[in-house]
Each structure stands twice: as C-alpha cells, then as structure tokens.
C-alpha cells in the first residue's frame, strides 16, 4: 500500500518516554521542527520509574519547572539498613545520610513517572506555543537511511513510514487485574503482533527527516532496524514492585530502607509522594515464578537465557504482598491503598553503538537496561537526550559542524557502561542471602555508589567539546586546571550563590544559566578593585569583545555565546560604570541588560560569597570558564585578551563560519 501522506521534519522522535520527552523539550526550546510519536494511545499515569537524581533536578531548574517537582516529590534524607539478629528477626543495624550531603542543592527525590512526563510535556507545550505534541498511537513500519555517497544527497536523508493505529488497539494489556500494573511488555499493535485488518494508504505517512531519534525503550524497534546489538544477560533474579499506602508498625517506613531477612529474601523501601511507599521485593521460586524451558524462546543475540521467568498472567499484587509480609516479619504490613504493581527480571544490557551514520540515534532504555533499584533508568535516559538534542539543534540550525555529533556516543556510552557495572554489583549484593556477603561490604558498595547515583559525578572526556590536556586522560580522574583547582573540566558546573551587581539580589548561579542553547563564557575577574592589573585586563577584554569585527561579538549576536562577569570585589562598594559595556549591553530600544554582572561577596541577606573558594579560583588572578549549553565545563583559560582569543579559536573548530582569530 502506498502512503497518501508525506511530511518533512528536522527531527523525528520515536517514543515518548522520559528520553523522548527530554529531546522534545530541547527541540521545543530551540525552535527545531520536530515530530514525536508513540505507539501507546495515552501517556502513563501510575507506576514505573520514580527516582529523580539531584542532577536531573538541576536540569529541570534550567528549564524552569523544578518548583513543580519540589512541591510534589518525596525527598530522601536518611537511609536505614536492616539485618537478621541472632533470633533471625530483622533489626536495624545502621542509619546513614541518604545520597551525598552538599553535592547538589537538590536531594534524590521520588514521584511516579507519569507526573514527570506531565511536567516535561507541559514545558514542551509552553516553549513550542502549543505546536509540539506527542502524536499517538503511531507505529513505525520501515526506516531507511540514504547512502552517504548518494549521487544527489538529500537534505532529509532518513525516511520512516508510520502507521496510525486505532486508539482502542494501543492500550497495554493489564492481564485482567483491577489494579494498574506493569506486567505487560507488548500489546496488539506491537511489531511482533501486527495490527490485524486491511491496510489503507490513509493510515500510512512517509516522514522525511534530517535526523531520527529512537527513544523507544528496552525493546527498541529503531535499534533493531539499525542492527545494533544489545549486549548482556538476563539473570535468574526476579523482583516484585508494590506502590501502596501501607498500614504498618515498622518504625522507619518514611525512610529509605534496605532489609535483608534471614530466609525470606530482601526488600527495599522507598517512601513516595502522597503517603505512598514503593517496595522492591525479591521473589523466589514458589512465589509464582515459573521455570521455563530455555529452548522454548529463541534468543536474537545468542546469549544465555534465564532458567526462570515470572508468569505474568498469574502473578498478583497479593502474591507479592504475601512475600513482603514474610520478609518484614515481625513487623506488620497491610494495605490501605494499592496504586500499582509489577514484577521484573533483572537483566543488564548495553547497546554496542548509539547511532548509525550520525543520522539515526538511540537513547535511554533503547541503549541500556538494568535493574531499577539504583533508581537510574529514567534519569540516565533523560540525560542521554539532554546531552544529544542541543548538539543536533546546533547542526540543524547550521551553527555547528556535524562532527560534534560523535561526542554523543563517546560521552554517553561510557556513562551507560559505568551504570551497568554498578548495577550488576548492586543487584548481586541485593539478591544474595545474608551470610553470602557481609553487611559491611553491602554498605560499602552503596556508599561508593551514592555519588554516582546523584548523577553529579559524570566526567566527560576530551573531545571536540571538552578541552583538557591529553595528559589528563585516564578516563576516570577528574582534571582541574591550575586556574580553577576545584572545577573539573568535563564535569557539570557545581552551583554556588552570588549577588547580582545591579540590584544586590542573591541568586544561585544555576538559576542564571537557563537552558537556552548558549555556551556561557564566565569571566571571573577576581577582586579587580584591589588589583589594578586585573582592572586593566577587564577593560582590555571588554574592548576586545566589543570590536565589531570580532567574531565573538558576532557569536553573541547569534545567541551561541553569552558572556557574563563574576567579580570578587565588594558588591556594595564598587560602581556599575566600572564594568565594560559588553557586560551591560543595551537592546535596540536602549534598554540595558542588568543581569550579566555578579559579585562573589557576602550578601546582607543570605549566605553568598563562596564561588571563588568553591571553584578554586584565586581572587588576585581570576579565570575564564567556558560552560556548554548542557552545563558541563568545557574549557578554562586565563582572564586576558589572549585567553579569550583562545576560547574563540576553540569555538572555531566546530562553529560554522569561524576562522581562527587574527586580532
Ligand atoms: P520508556 O520509558 O520505555 O519509553 C519508551 C516509549 O516508546 C514508550 O512510551 C513506548 O510506548 C514507546 N515505544 C516503544 N516502542 C515503540 C515503537 N515501536 N513505536 C512507537 N513508540 C514506541 N525504572 C525504575 O527506576 N523503577 C521502576 O520500578 C521501573 N519500573 C518499570 C516498569 C515497566 C513496566 C517499564 C516498561 C519500565 C520500568 N522502569 C523502572 C524503567 C524506566 O521506566 C525506564 O528506565 C525509563 O522509562 C526509560 O525511559 P525511555 O524514555 O528510554 O523509555
């Protein structure tokens, strides 16, 4: 059948889960013509992932909706560990802070995935003036990438045929249970179960796209079209998940708890929004876990099949609850409200590549799957497209060379591999019996993993978009420039509180660096009022940036670069007119921008004035710090004309139409 409809888009996103929504958010923000489709007829409303790591909350702040999260989420502050005592009854053996105190302004938080998708979707609507919405239910039928050496290269080299599904065919099977559950994995309309009925050209649409993003989850159709392997194994460990409002005498129910019982298995307790608590419960054979014939289902990748499997059609919330009650004994556990449940088998897999021809990319669960216990799936998935989409936007707008796109795979594949390695360790420990591992070892792994699970320790390596010396490369150790000895190049800019020069209002720096797609050149001019040499350098930089012929001023006009000045002289005793006009620009009406000069000094109202100390920048020397549109520190140079020219040279490697500085 020939499709009757055709459309052209810059980017087609297949799949509207957290990864797809985050990509759409960037594209809406940056004005990229996007189409996003999903095979389900509605978004999800309960269950699934629930953990938000501090780094993702920082990112939400840059898109302007973190306050919605703060109002609604449950926040983790304390973690308890339970072990069997000499009588075999569980008792608390330790109480530790949850996460890493001080690593971020935000603590790890929890709320169900549906709410998070709602915030993302509302923000997309707002940024796109209501023009970008998820189109449902659509299923892709075919994907073709034009050969790189095509005689007449097309501007839209990826062709995807989509099929509109009937609405009632696209609701996930709930296996007849009354309670919403996640026991489905596919439904009528999935590729494995083609929709029955005659096909008409009216149901089909050919989309011509510059780029395609496969954000279509663990069983990614896009990944399969690209022939990318998803390497790893499924283990025999099976876990149940219950989202309930509990009735219990367990004293730590509003804290995160890891409970190892003597014979019943393990539980993880995660307090949630609205009095809900999520329980991750280890299920054993007999708990409706069936032994399967490994030969019964062929494997596509040739890896070992697990020997057991959840019988999804028989398992009920009551079965999972009964196991939980056994593990929690002697404490009671009953249910006032049941919101959602599921069961899953732990498997750890990573895709061997995240793209094909730098035209079709995969992100999120399509690239990496693992157990949900470290609360990482949704977070890492969103951070994948947070990393990729601004780069695509730059290329689509003709602002950057396509060579920057290779940094997506190099940066995010490493994160995925680290995640899988951590999850493997954590899952084994969690699923083991007491005695098989020591409590100390268990807590050590959790402790080591705490920083990683905040999402704040991701360290991108040298590339076109991260400039650190080759000597700094061991792929693990953070690299600090001598000019900013606590600010790691390749890591996200840690937050700090400053005072706005113009009106003395205290601000967190992250609040002043919204995701607008700009590179920020932060000029740390030190205590220029006390240091005449710095004052002269500040004026020279101002004059350099102001030259009309200077490409940096052109870049600022293009919205690629925003320059800001952060000095360390007392805010109240220096004058507004001290600062070069490039940091106090006027718009076409003559109205001045008052928000580009900040002071790192004590405020009379709030605790401020630790930025130079936090970043390891000397107040008598200063530094220039370049921050990427996604908040990662890309480069550090000295605060001189020479230094700023170095930034310009660096940008000219990937910004279209720039040649190295002559001035
Ligand atoms: P997904 O959220 O899976 O989104 C993929 C989207 O693509 C879906 O909306 C899907 O309908 C759509 N799609 C798939 N195939 C196609 C296609 N061919 N065409 C069009 N659209 C398509 N994580 C936790 O941390 N804790 C949990 O308890 C937890 N439970 C989960 C339970 C279930 C049932 C599932 C599916 C996932 C669970 N996860 C959990 C994992 C977490 O939800 C994922 O890590 C996260 O959602 C990944 O985001 P994503 O956008 O990559 O993929």
XYZ file of C-alpha atoms and ligand atoms in Angstrom:
716
model
C 0.000 0.000 0.000
C 1.336 3.447 -0.827
C 1.216 6.095 1.927
C -1.001 9.012 0.991
C 0.597 11.480 3.424
C 4.138 12.852 3.379
C 5.861 15.204 5.768
C 9.285 16.759 6.268
C 10.779 17.391 9.690
C 14.173 18.263 11.099
C 13.921 15.503 13.686
C 11.584 12.564 14.172
C 11.485 11.151 17.711
C 10.134 7.614 18.028
C 8.877 7.013 21.579
C 7.562 9.448 24.191
C 9.062 8.175 27.425
C 11.449 10.243 29.561
C 14.182 10.151 26.875
C 11.839 11.192 24.061
C 10.258 13.958 26.121
C 13.634 15.414 27.134
C 14.729 15.512 23.484
C 11.453 17.185 22.511
C 11.927 19.702 25.317
C 15.288 20.863 23.939
C 13.898 20.971 20.398
C 10.868 22.985 21.530
C 13.153 25.340 23.426
C 15.479 25.805 20.452
C 12.813 26.002 17.742
C 13.627 22.805 15.855
C 10.895 21.364 13.638
C 10.135 18.105 15.397
C 7.663 15.257 15.216
C 7.309 12.936 18.212
C 5.212 9.780 18.033
C 4.315 6.964 20.408
C 2.610 3.654 19.871
C 0.527 3.952 23.044
C -2.748 5.797 22.914
C -2.201 7.603 26.232
C 0.651 8.633 28.448
C 1.204 6.669 31.662
C -0.484 7.666 34.909
C 0.912 5.410 37.619
C 3.908 3.277 38.487
C 7.087 2.624 36.507
C 10.183 4.602 37.356
C 10.050 7.022 40.259
C 13.541 8.238 41.192
C 14.822 11.725 40.306
C 18.514 12.227 40.897
C 19.893 15.626 42.009
C 21.486 16.283 38.613
C 18.163 15.867 36.811
C 16.523 18.314 39.234
C 19.305 20.790 38.417
C 18.466 20.309 34.736
C 14.733 20.791 35.418
C 15.679 24.091 37.063
C 17.370 25.235 33.862
C 14.092 24.599 32.007
C 12.087 26.466 34.622
C 9.918 23.768 36.219
C 11.876 22.426 39.180
C 9.460 24.206 41.523
C 6.698 21.858 40.359
C 8.877 18.927 41.368
C 9.829 20.430 44.717
C 6.167 20.882 45.657
C 5.171 17.330 44.850
C 8.035 14.901 45.432
C 9.137 12.912 48.462
C 12.794 13.587 49.274
C 15.326 11.069 50.633
C 17.389 12.304 53.572
C 18.089 9.190 55.636
C 18.770 5.539 54.831
C 18.404 2.569 57.220
C 19.849 -0.917 56.954
C 18.167 -3.967 58.479
C 19.733 -7.404 59.028
C 18.541 -10.546 60.854
C 19.524 -10.682 64.549
C 20.598 -13.805 66.443
C 16.941 -14.902 66.623
C 16.521 -14.477 62.896
C 14.322 -11.377 63.237
C 15.131 -8.245 61.252
C 16.555 -5.301 63.202
C 18.158 -2.003 62.264
C 21.957 -2.134 62.134
C 22.747 1.277 60.663
C 21.296 4.688 59.822
C 23.167 6.867 57.306
C 22.525 10.060 55.377
C 20.909 9.330 52.012
C 22.912 10.472 48.999
C 25.926 12.759 49.327
C 25.197 15.775 51.534
C 26.264 19.008 49.833
C 26.906 17.608 46.343
C 23.891 19.495 44.954
C 21.198 21.882 46.170
C 18.735 19.068 45.481
C 18.445 15.688 47.167
C 17.358 12.489 45.446
C 13.572 12.664 45.129
C 10.767 10.312 44.151
C 7.457 10.563 42.354
C 5.842 8.391 39.701
C 6.970 8.670 36.107
C 3.609 9.909 34.842
C 3.944 13.162 36.815
C 7.444 13.737 35.500
C 6.247 13.174 31.938
C 3.442 15.675 32.589
C 5.903 18.393 33.670
C 8.036 17.704 30.603
C 5.044 17.706 28.311
C 3.687 20.986 29.768
C 7.082 22.643 29.321
C 7.264 21.399 25.708
C 3.846 22.895 25.061
C 4.876 26.183 26.596
C 8.171 26.503 24.704
C 6.571 25.499 21.391
C 3.451 27.650 21.884
C 1.372 24.510 21.808
C 2.666 23.377 18.424
C 4.673 20.330 19.538
C 2.591 17.480 20.938
C 3.026 13.735 21.053
C 1.155 12.137 18.158
C -0.462 8.846 19.228
C -0.895 5.986 18.541
C 1.580 5.648 15.684
C 3.803 2.725 14.851
C 6.817 2.931 12.551
C 6.820 0.389 9.731
C 10.142 0.941 7.994
C 13.282 3.056 8.288
C 15.762 3.810 5.536
C 18.906 5.929 5.599
C 20.100 7.265 2.285
C 23.602 6.054 1.448
C 26.307 8.535 2.497
C 27.655 8.563 -1.096
C 24.267 9.151 -2.740
C 24.798 10.946 -6.080
C 22.393 13.769 -5.156
C 22.433 13.932 -1.346
C 19.093 14.786 0.181
C 18.667 17.321 2.933
C 16.287 14.810 4.539
C 18.142 11.530 4.205
C 16.123 9.407 6.644
C 12.784 8.015 5.545
C 10.362 6.472 8.034
C 6.930 5.128 7.196
C 4.450 5.468 10.068
C 1.152 3.739 10.571
C -1.735 5.277 12.520
C -3.224 2.678 14.871
C -6.814 2.504 16.002
C -6.964 4.017 19.513
C -8.517 1.012 21.180
C -5.777 -1.286 19.922
C -2.988 0.597 21.579
C -3.722 0.205 25.296
C -1.365 -2.058 27.158
C -2.789 -5.382 28.353
C -3.426 -5.343 32.104
C -3.965 -9.103 32.391
C -7.422 -8.649 33.832
C -6.174 -7.216 37.134
C -8.143 -4.405 38.691
C -5.019 -2.552 39.815
C -2.858 -0.753 37.235
C 0.240 -2.837 36.691
C 3.358 -3.072 34.637
C 3.165 -6.752 33.768
C 2.792 -6.016 30.073
C 5.680 -5.624 27.706
C 3.875 -5.558 24.388
C 0.368 -5.353 23.090
C -1.705 -5.565 19.969
C -0.014 -3.163 17.630
C 3.495 -4.094 18.622
C 5.722 -5.214 15.755
C 5.558 -8.776 16.984
C 1.762 -8.643 16.801
C 0.900 -6.642 13.701
C -2.486 -4.945 13.837
C -4.995 -7.116 12.040
C -7.208 -5.755 9.319
C -6.769 -4.326 5.879
C -4.230 -1.574 5.430
C -5.143 1.609 3.668
C -2.849 4.279 2.338
C -4.707 6.791 4.508
C -3.326 5.130 7.645
C 0.236 5.496 6.414
C 2.528 8.505 6.375
C 6.022 8.883 4.994
C 8.209 11.115 7.146
C 11.389 12.548 5.631
C 13.717 13.598 8.445
C 17.163 15.090 8.773
C 17.660 13.050 11.938
C 15.783 10.299 13.761
C 15.941 9.516 17.473
C 14.966 6.077 18.735
C 13.695 6.703 22.273
C 11.513 3.622 22.090
C 12.552 1.786 25.218
C 14.199 -1.511 26.057
C 12.730 -3.437 23.115
C 13.635 -0.598 20.745
C 12.376 -1.117 17.213
C 14.768 1.572 15.951
C 17.749 -0.242 17.477
C 16.686 -3.428 15.699
C 16.346 -1.597 12.352
C 19.904 -0.341 12.739
C 21.118 -3.856 13.540
C 22.747 -2.674 16.762
C 23.454 -5.412 19.256
C 22.157 -5.101 22.823
C 24.792 -6.965 24.773
C 24.309 -8.536 28.167
C 22.366 -11.114 30.096
C 19.166 -11.649 31.967
C 19.719 -13.162 35.392
C 17.534 -15.550 37.371
C 16.701 -12.909 39.996
C 13.053 -11.867 39.952
C 11.717 -8.864 41.850
C 8.227 -7.614 42.569
C 7.278 -3.958 42.929
C 4.363 -2.632 45.006
C 3.247 1.006 45.211
C 0.966 1.122 48.257
C -0.176 3.335 51.087
C 0.846 0.970 53.891
C -0.593 0.285 57.335
C 2.343 -0.866 59.426
C 4.168 -0.718 62.753
C 7.563 -0.656 61.011
C 9.203 2.454 62.520
C 11.350 3.508 59.518
C 8.641 3.373 56.865
C 9.248 7.023 55.884
C 12.981 6.409 55.328
C 14.777 4.566 52.576
C 15.484 1.077 53.933
C 17.409 -1.929 52.722
C 16.164 -5.025 54.528
C 17.835 -8.437 54.330
C 15.784 -11.136 56.070
C 17.147 -14.493 57.203
C 15.269 -16.771 54.781
C 12.557 -14.692 53.108
C 14.696 -12.557 50.746
C 15.287 -8.806 50.608
C 13.193 -5.653 50.418
C 13.989 -2.093 49.520
C 11.632 0.541 50.962
C 11.262 3.881 49.152
C 8.892 6.455 50.679
C 6.997 8.330 47.979
C 4.599 11.206 47.395
C 1.112 11.310 48.970
C 1.832 8.726 51.671
C 2.704 6.080 49.077
C 5.627 3.731 49.708
C 7.323 1.711 46.979
C 8.551 -1.750 47.951
C 11.008 -3.686 45.800
C 10.564 -7.288 46.891
C 12.746 -10.217 45.993
C 10.608 -13.108 44.729
C 11.722 -16.702 44.989
C 10.674 -19.859 43.220
C 7.259 -20.780 44.532
C 6.282 -17.076 44.561
C 4.686 -17.594 41.124
C 7.995 -17.758 39.430
C 7.868 -20.417 36.760
C 10.750 -22.468 35.494
C 10.934 -22.026 31.753
C 12.417 -24.133 29.061
C 15.363 -22.043 27.875
C 14.981 -23.565 24.417
C 11.344 -22.501 24.123
C 12.090 -18.938 23.049
C 14.846 -18.270 20.561
C 17.272 -15.527 21.501
C 18.148 -12.887 18.962
C 21.570 -12.192 20.354
C 22.617 -15.699 21.249
C 23.163 -15.030 24.949
C 22.258 -17.365 27.816
C 18.532 -17.367 28.646
C 17.437 -17.280 32.278
C 16.227 -20.533 33.781
C 13.239 -18.925 35.495
C 10.681 -16.395 34.425
C 7.785 -14.521 36.036
C 4.465 -15.958 34.991
C 2.901 -12.572 34.264
C -0.565 -13.957 33.735
C -0.788 -15.480 37.229
C 1.194 -13.186 39.492
C -0.978 -10.798 41.511
C -0.299 -7.928 43.879
C -1.496 -10.180 46.723
C 1.239 -12.727 45.987
C 3.894 -10.018 46.079
C 2.420 -8.584 49.274
C 2.464 -12.010 50.962
C 6.207 -12.270 50.249
C 6.749 -8.756 51.586
C 4.890 -9.623 54.800
C 7.159 -12.640 55.302
C 10.311 -10.544 54.896
C 9.049 -7.718 57.145
C 8.112 -10.079 59.996
C 7.857 -9.394 62.973
C 6.571 -6.006 61.732
C 3.082 -5.874 60.280
C 2.333 -4.744 56.721
C -1.192 -4.223 55.383
C -2.519 -2.099 52.530
C -4.756 0.953 52.773
C -4.420 1.813 49.060
C -2.895 -0.164 46.215
C -1.669 2.056 43.358
C 0.440 -0.100 41.059
C 2.481 -3.286 40.948
C 4.768 -5.170 38.650
C 7.388 -7.875 38.555
C 10.580 -7.882 36.569
C 13.618 -9.950 35.944
C 16.970 -8.265 36.353
C 18.974 -8.009 33.163
C 21.921 -5.801 32.317
C 22.459 -4.847 28.698
C 24.236 -2.093 26.778
C 23.915 -1.349 23.072
C 27.225 -1.671 21.255
C 26.623 1.608 19.377
C 24.292 4.544 19.991
C 23.954 5.705 16.372
C 24.154 4.825 12.702
C 25.819 7.148 10.189
C 25.368 10.012 12.726
C 21.832 10.272 11.323
C 19.808 7.885 13.459
C 20.473 7.803 17.193
C 19.152 5.702 20.034
C 18.833 6.894 23.618
C 17.547 5.801 27.022
C 16.418 2.235 27.640
C 16.989 1.574 23.951
C 20.708 1.830 24.785
C 20.900 0.451 28.320
C 18.711 -1.644 30.579
C 19.345 -2.715 34.121
C 17.539 -3.202 37.430
C 15.539 -0.240 38.715
C 16.903 -0.408 42.264
C 19.537 2.243 41.916
C 16.765 4.499 40.542
C 18.813 5.349 37.461
C 16.858 4.226 34.377
C 14.701 7.246 33.850
C 17.453 9.666 34.919
C 20.173 8.327 32.670
C 17.644 8.149 29.826
C 16.744 11.827 30.194
C 20.401 12.782 30.483
C 21.170 10.914 27.234
C 18.903 13.163 25.204
C 19.798 16.213 27.299
C 23.321 15.536 26.000
C 22.320 14.839 22.388
C 19.480 17.180 21.468
C 21.220 20.569 21.791
C 24.030 19.262 19.595
C 21.519 18.178 16.952
C 19.826 21.569 17.210
C 23.159 23.317 16.554
C 23.749 21.191 13.472
C 20.181 21.544 12.157
C 20.401 25.331 12.534
C 23.677 25.337 10.636
C 25.531 26.790 13.642
C 27.839 23.821 14.247
C 29.603 21.233 12.150
C 28.078 17.736 12.177
C 31.352 16.429 13.636
C 30.135 17.441 17.130
C 27.519 14.678 16.945
C 30.136 11.973 17.501
C 30.551 13.240 21.062
C 27.098 11.898 21.956
C 28.135 8.277 21.693
C 31.589 8.831 23.159
C 30.171 10.674 26.173
C 27.072 8.611 26.878
C 28.353 5.102 26.117
C 30.866 5.469 28.951
C 28.105 6.555 31.330
C 25.989 3.554 30.280
C 28.883 1.159 30.842
C 29.582 2.634 34.292
C 25.904 2.336 35.142
C 25.699 -1.305 34.120
C 28.851 -2.154 36.083
C 27.443 -0.512 39.217
C 24.018 -2.071 38.794
C 25.494 -5.541 38.336
C 27.358 -5.189 41.615
C 24.368 -3.763 43.466
C 21.891 -6.337 42.136
C 24.087 -9.272 43.079
C 24.503 -7.930 46.585
C 20.809 -7.236 46.935
C 19.737 -10.596 45.678
C 22.215 -12.537 47.808
C 21.320 -14.119 51.128
C 22.664 -12.831 54.447
C 25.865 -14.719 55.110
C 26.763 -14.803 51.407
C 28.015 -11.251 51.705
C 28.875 -9.120 54.721
C 26.716 -6.165 55.704
C 29.872 -4.056 55.608
C 30.509 -4.969 52.005
C 26.917 -4.185 51.098
C 27.071 -0.761 52.734
C 30.455 -0.054 51.151
C 29.062 -0.646 47.660
C 26.023 1.558 48.401
C 28.317 4.215 49.795
C 30.655 4.178 46.811
C 27.666 4.243 44.501
C 25.991 7.177 46.267
C 27.973 9.833 44.438
C 27.458 8.088 41.106
C 23.715 7.795 41.599
C 23.361 11.543 42.211
C 24.297 11.980 38.541
C 26.668 14.792 39.536
C 29.933 12.915 39.022
C 29.661 12.245 35.282
C 33.011 13.174 33.798
C 33.122 13.650 30.010
C 36.435 13.031 28.357
C 38.427 15.151 25.920
C 36.655 15.699 22.626
C 35.781 18.489 20.249
C 33.516 19.831 23.015
C 35.671 19.226 26.103
C 39.124 20.766 26.156
C 41.515 19.212 28.646
C 45.164 18.329 28.099
C 45.868 14.899 26.685
C 47.961 14.245 29.772
C 44.780 14.487 31.849
C 43.236 11.477 30.177
C 42.925 8.337 32.223
C 39.150 8.285 31.745
C 38.496 8.280 35.468
C 40.293 11.002 37.424
C 38.734 14.466 37.204
C 41.067 17.053 35.658
C 41.425 20.509 37.235
C 43.097 23.459 35.567
C 45.667 25.308 37.754
C 43.439 28.397 37.308
C 40.372 26.723 38.836
C 41.709 23.967 41.002
C 38.338 22.606 42.190
C 36.391 22.905 38.945
C 36.758 19.722 36.920
C 36.802 20.176 33.157
C 34.294 17.702 31.691
C 32.037 17.737 34.759
C 28.905 19.784 35.392
C 29.430 23.261 36.846
C 28.675 22.923 40.579
C 26.248 25.501 41.900
C 27.095 28.439 44.135
C 25.297 31.555 45.355
C 26.238 35.028 44.130
C 24.964 38.589 44.450
C 23.601 40.395 41.405
C 25.641 43.580 40.982
C 22.747 45.702 39.705
C 20.161 45.125 42.451
C 22.029 43.181 45.189
C 19.679 40.223 44.945
C 21.249 36.834 45.831
C 20.941 34.179 43.104
C 22.126 30.639 42.620
C 24.302 30.616 39.525
C 22.318 27.676 38.081
C 19.225 29.892 38.133
C 21.044 32.387 35.928
C 22.134 29.735 33.403
C 18.853 28.532 31.888
C 18.937 26.011 29.038
C 18.811 28.459 26.148
C 21.327 26.628 23.989
C 24.134 29.117 24.657
C 27.737 28.494 25.549
C 28.476 30.615 28.611
C 31.801 32.390 28.849
C 32.067 33.206 32.549
C 34.735 35.819 33.094
C 35.946 35.599 36.712
C 37.654 38.996 37.082
C 38.700 38.475 40.737
C 38.934 41.368 43.177
C 39.615 43.873 40.407
C 39.035 46.843 42.738
C 42.084 45.834 44.791
C 44.199 44.681 41.855
C 44.980 47.339 39.207
C 46.383 44.720 36.810
C 43.028 42.886 36.856
C 41.127 46.093 36.270
C 43.289 46.730 33.186
C 42.701 43.144 31.985
C 38.959 43.540 32.461
C 38.956 46.683 30.352
C 41.090 45.044 27.664
C 38.760 42.025 27.488
C 35.787 44.378 27.283
C 37.383 46.262 24.406
C 38.325 43.032 22.620
C 34.805 41.601 22.889
C 33.275 44.884 21.746
C 35.153 45.060 18.424
C 32.548 44.850 15.680
C 34.868 42.772 13.528
C 35.426 40.323 16.317
C 33.618 37.092 15.713
C 32.830 36.700 19.388
C 30.522 39.658 19.126
C 29.006 38.004 16.075
C 28.563 34.819 18.096
C 26.865 36.698 20.861
C 24.509 38.160 18.306
C 23.745 34.640 17.016
C 22.862 33.560 20.526
C 25.652 30.971 20.525
C 27.663 32.606 23.286
C 26.650 34.567 26.338
C 29.369 36.373 28.254
C 28.960 37.028 31.977
C 31.234 38.655 34.501
C 31.691 37.360 38.049
C 33.958 39.541 40.154
C 35.103 39.220 43.759
C 35.151 42.856 44.873
C 32.612 44.021 47.500
C 29.328 44.424 45.626
C 28.186 47.440 47.647
C 31.366 49.463 47.238
C 32.057 49.149 43.501
C 30.254 51.109 40.806
C 28.062 49.901 37.940
C 30.014 52.043 35.498
C 33.215 50.125 36.319
C 32.136 47.277 34.074
C 32.829 47.185 30.334
C 29.745 47.831 28.225
C 29.807 44.339 26.694
C 28.672 43.074 30.091
C 25.969 45.763 30.229
C 24.617 45.592 26.685
C 21.593 47.548 25.502
C 18.846 46.241 23.239
C 17.654 48.081 20.160
C 15.412 50.290 22.331
C 18.342 51.257 24.519
C 17.219 49.183 27.484
C 20.185 47.834 29.401
C 20.651 44.172 30.393
C 21.289 44.346 34.159
C 21.776 40.625 34.757
C 25.205 39.748 33.392
C 27.433 41.048 36.218
C 27.529 39.237 39.544
C 29.632 39.592 42.666
C 31.071 36.839 44.813
C 30.757 38.713 48.087
C 28.726 38.310 51.268
C 25.138 39.460 50.933
C 23.438 41.353 53.736
C 20.517 38.932 53.433
C 21.699 35.433 52.571
C 24.814 33.244 52.634
C 26.760 34.064 49.468
C 30.350 34.734 48.510
C 31.915 31.264 48.236
C 32.180 30.887 44.476
C 35.911 31.559 44.090
C 36.613 29.251 47.038
C 34.248 26.558 45.675
C 35.859 26.653 42.233
C 39.448 27.064 43.440
C 39.903 30.400 41.598
C 42.274 32.936 43.154
C 40.758 36.370 43.693
C 44.038 38.020 42.663
C 44.284 36.014 39.415
C 40.811 35.127 38.106
C 39.923 32.759 35.261
C 37.643 32.401 32.258
C 35.389 29.344 32.393
C 33.503 28.118 29.343
C 30.326 26.175 30.107
C 28.494 24.161 27.442
C 24.779 24.593 26.784
C 24.169 21.471 28.904
C 26.072 22.868 31.898
C 29.362 20.958 31.559
C 32.657 22.807 31.975
C 34.369 22.718 28.582
C 37.460 24.878 28.957
C 39.327 27.099 31.422
C 41.715 29.891 30.379
C 43.342 32.944 31.956
C 41.317 36.187 32.136
C 43.250 38.059 29.469
C 42.652 39.016 25.851
C 44.955 36.137 24.937
C 42.819 33.739 26.996
C 39.545 34.918 25.475
C 41.066 34.676 21.994
C 41.866 31.039 22.877
C 38.159 30.481 23.535
C 37.410 31.914 20.135
C 39.983 29.650 18.471
C 38.474 26.675 20.232
C 34.931 27.573 19.127
C 36.145 27.955 15.546
C 36.882 24.201 15.474
C 33.169 23.412 15.413
C 31.178 26.621 14.980
C 30.347 27.106 11.305
C 31.926 30.045 9.505
C 34.586 30.930 12.058
C 38.259 31.035 11.301
C 40.950 31.367 13.979
C 41.318 34.826 15.475
C 43.502 37.325 13.703
C 43.109 40.135 16.184
P 10.450 4.200 28.012
O 10.020 4.895 29.216
O 10.299 2.726 27.947
O 9.651 4.866 26.817
C 9.613 4.317 25.542
C 8.385 4.860 24.841
O 8.448 4.438 23.497
C 7.083 4.315 25.403
O 6.176 5.363 25.607
C 6.612 3.322 24.347
O 5.208 3.261 24.253
C 7.206 3.901 23.096
N 7.507 2.910 22.070
C 8.136 1.732 22.195
N 8.273 1.132 21.015
C 7.722 1.942 20.111
C 7.552 1.877 18.719
N 7.992 0.854 18.001
N 6.929 2.893 18.112
C 6.474 3.973 18.802
N 6.611 4.092 20.123
C 7.231 3.087 20.769
N 12.556 2.186 36.387
C 12.755 2.420 37.674
O 13.695 3.155 38.010
N 11.928 1.849 38.607
C 10.879 1.028 38.252
O 10.178 0.483 39.098
C 10.634 0.798 36.911
N 9.597 0.020 36.511
C 9.339 -0.127 35.192
C 8.223 -0.870 34.769
C 7.913 -1.017 33.432
C 6.701 -1.789 33.006
C 8.756 -0.406 32.460
C 8.412 -0.521 30.980
C 9.870 0.312 32.885
C 10.189 0.456 34.242
N 11.309 1.192 34.698
C 11.517 1.392 36.002
C 12.293 1.706 33.790
C 12.093 3.140 33.459
O 10.723 3.350 33.252
C 12.920 3.383 32.234
O 14.295 3.282 32.537
C 12.675 4.733 31.610
O 11.316 4.944 31.442
C 13.397 4.784 30.290
O 12.962 5.861 29.547
P 12.919 5.753 27.985
O 12.308 7.019 27.542
O 14.247 5.371 27.473
O 11.974 4.504 27.650
